[in-house]
Amino acid sequence: MATETLTVGKALNTGLRRALESDPKVVIMGEDVGKLGGVFRITDGLQKDFGDQRVIDTPLAESGIIGTAVGLAIRGYRPVCEIQFDGFVYPAYDQIVSQVAKLHYRSQGKVRIPMVIRIPYGGGIGAVEHHSESPEAYFAHTAGLKVVTCANPQDAYSMIQQAVASDDPIVFLEPKRRYWEKGPVDLDAPLSGAYPLHAARVVRPGTDATVLAYGPMVRVALDAATAAAEDGRELEVVDLRTLSPLDLGAVYESVRRTGRCVVVHEAPGNLGLGSEIAARITEECFYSLEAPVLRVTGYDTPYPASRVEEEYLPDLDRVLDAVDRTFGW
Amino acid sequence: MAKGDPGVTARGKRAPSRSKRPAAGQPSSEPVQLLTPEGDRVDSVVGQDGVEYRVDFTDAEYRSLYRDLVLVRKLDAEATALQRQGELGLWASLLGQEAAQVGSGRALRSQDMAFPTYREHGVLYCRGIDPIMPLGLFRGVDQGGWDPNEFKFNMYTIVIGAQTLHATGYAMGVTMDGKTGSEDGEAVIAYFGDGATSQGDVNEAFVWAGVFNAPLVFFCQNNQYAISEPLERQTRIPLYQRAAGFGFPGVRVDGNDVLASYAVTRHALDNARLGQGPALIEAYTYRMGAHTTSDDPTRYRIASEVEAWQAKDPIARMRAFLTRQQLADDAFFAEVDEQARREAVHLRERVLEMPNPEPVSMFDHVYPHGSAELDTQREGLSRYLESFEGSVH
Ligand SMILES: Cc1ncc(C[n+]2csc(CCOP(=O)(O)OP(=O)(O)O)c2C)c(N)n1
């Protein structure tokens, strides 16, 4: 078994390489994905090895990237589109929600759009405005799209390949502040045998409260669980992995065992994913709950100037604080 | 230092940017150039739009344009250094594009409105805005601190191309207000890069500006790259030729020539303010540094290309011209350098003193009249932060 230590970024790069190797219909397209290898180098070296017909530097036009990828998909290709930063997906928003999400439905299943839209998302890297946003709720609210996000190198490697192989259009959110985090990756794990793309996973078992997180916040939740353990509290951390559709079965099971739940995300709280999750847990697990489901989220402001982003972003203390409150009920 | 409009000189004489149809001959396919890389003046030249361009500056104006070029380059270099030292999160340098920015910036009249990208520090300077202003954005302490209405210079725009539509709408408003059609009418200028011309927004702006005859100058600084992607990845034809398809004139100017940049911009702005509609200027130039401080240009361009453009440096040619024409002496150049050095030191001192914002300030200005929900969140954050006071955190 070839297990290597890779960063999330390198794991994505390796996963994309595998996808290009295993299916000649896979094409990567986006701004600066060629010679530069993308601004985060996620496509580093791919154009050199697969040529500029398969790793395509596009004009600087997001609506164009997604719109032409729709045409390529109709033509039988599997486009993997890179949107350079979260805040630049909006010029393509119309194509994604009006066209990508609906063509399969409108054609009564006759047209497939097996497209992956990769977006580095979230804050915490000291960037200027439009470079730190969490747009997941916009896409999760759109039926016909699937939205997934990875939180560790192994998932990055497996999930990107699973997403490319999927016939669904998938918004693949990459937690950019985790690109440089390292972890073991089993490079030979067969894709079908790997953990399914649309399943939440318990990443740290515990008995006292459930902390739900995804993408960049999984690390925060895990750190909170480590800190809580020192105080004798065992938190169960669940990585949602897929944001639409939500794998709520796994969530209910955990919450029924622990009786307490805190949902963590970077996006603003108002109408964020946490709202949906809290409502669903309340409906399904009411009699198991010892306290209301609490949310720890970004505030309902535009993403602020980077010198105050530490205060905007949920951190270990805010998570522990919420956990404490569920015990105070 | 002439921070005002060099069109209105100390002597009260207006430097003309005359425009008349050439009597005969084909418009050149070369960019409009009034100062060669060697520093020789060209008397007049006919642009691709058929207009004959010339400028007639006073000696003092020539010197003040030189001063502007040196100052903005120095301030830009200081910002780059500050980023390297960790004082700024990012910097988008204008190195190499000084002439395009100062030339067009000085061509603006006080009533004209500008819509920049994130790289227009030279235009910002020409508008009389404190050069520290964009550094707050790149340091991460604010999102741009100047008052766009006061200075007639809008917020920086990071989403590529978005500002071209704002400029178009603003220009339509100028027409609706009846502020065109006379010498003292208003005009609008929108800045963007070569990469931006691929965006839907920019093409929609071309359509709108054309059909509404908006008093708008589209000023494209073609610095040859959109991050790593060369011009050929955005277009098959010279960018200025796009204008024809939208129904307004386009012209290519040597963007490293401050005189020509001034002349073509002045002409297009004057036409716009007189009610003759939009124009597209392609300032042909080169980004000498990295796209931003987080870019690695060695991955996508070769040193010899950079060197070739080095020979077309906008400041060197202006200096050669001033020297040759005996419009300035060593003492003048030394004095300009000294002023630039002082302003850079001053900038540095003030950047280091820029405080981090109060965390709760993130709740300011979300809505003009606030919101009860945000007040609650603000109080929650305050209380939360206070809970750490005196603790080991
Ligand atoms: C809509 C959008 N997409 C992508 C980006 C990321 N990005 C920032 S600058 C840039 C290149 C811009 O090139 P150009 O328009 O030529 O202007 P230049 O920076 O060269 O002056 C890109 C792709 C962005 N800011 N906005």
CSV table of C-alpha atoms in Angstrom, one decimal, chain B residues 46 60-61 122 147 222 233 354:
chain,number,residue,atom,x,y,z
B,46,VAL,CA,-2.2,60.4,-36.4
B,60,ALA,CA,7.2,73.6,-16.0
B,61,GLU,CA,4.6,71.1,-17.0
B,122,GLY,CA,-0.8,56.6,-10.0
B,147,ASP,CA,-14.3,59.3,-0.1
B,222,ASN,CA,-2.6,46.4,-21.8
B,233,ARG,CA,-5.3,34.1,-24.4
B,354,MET,CA,-1.7,52.2,11.0
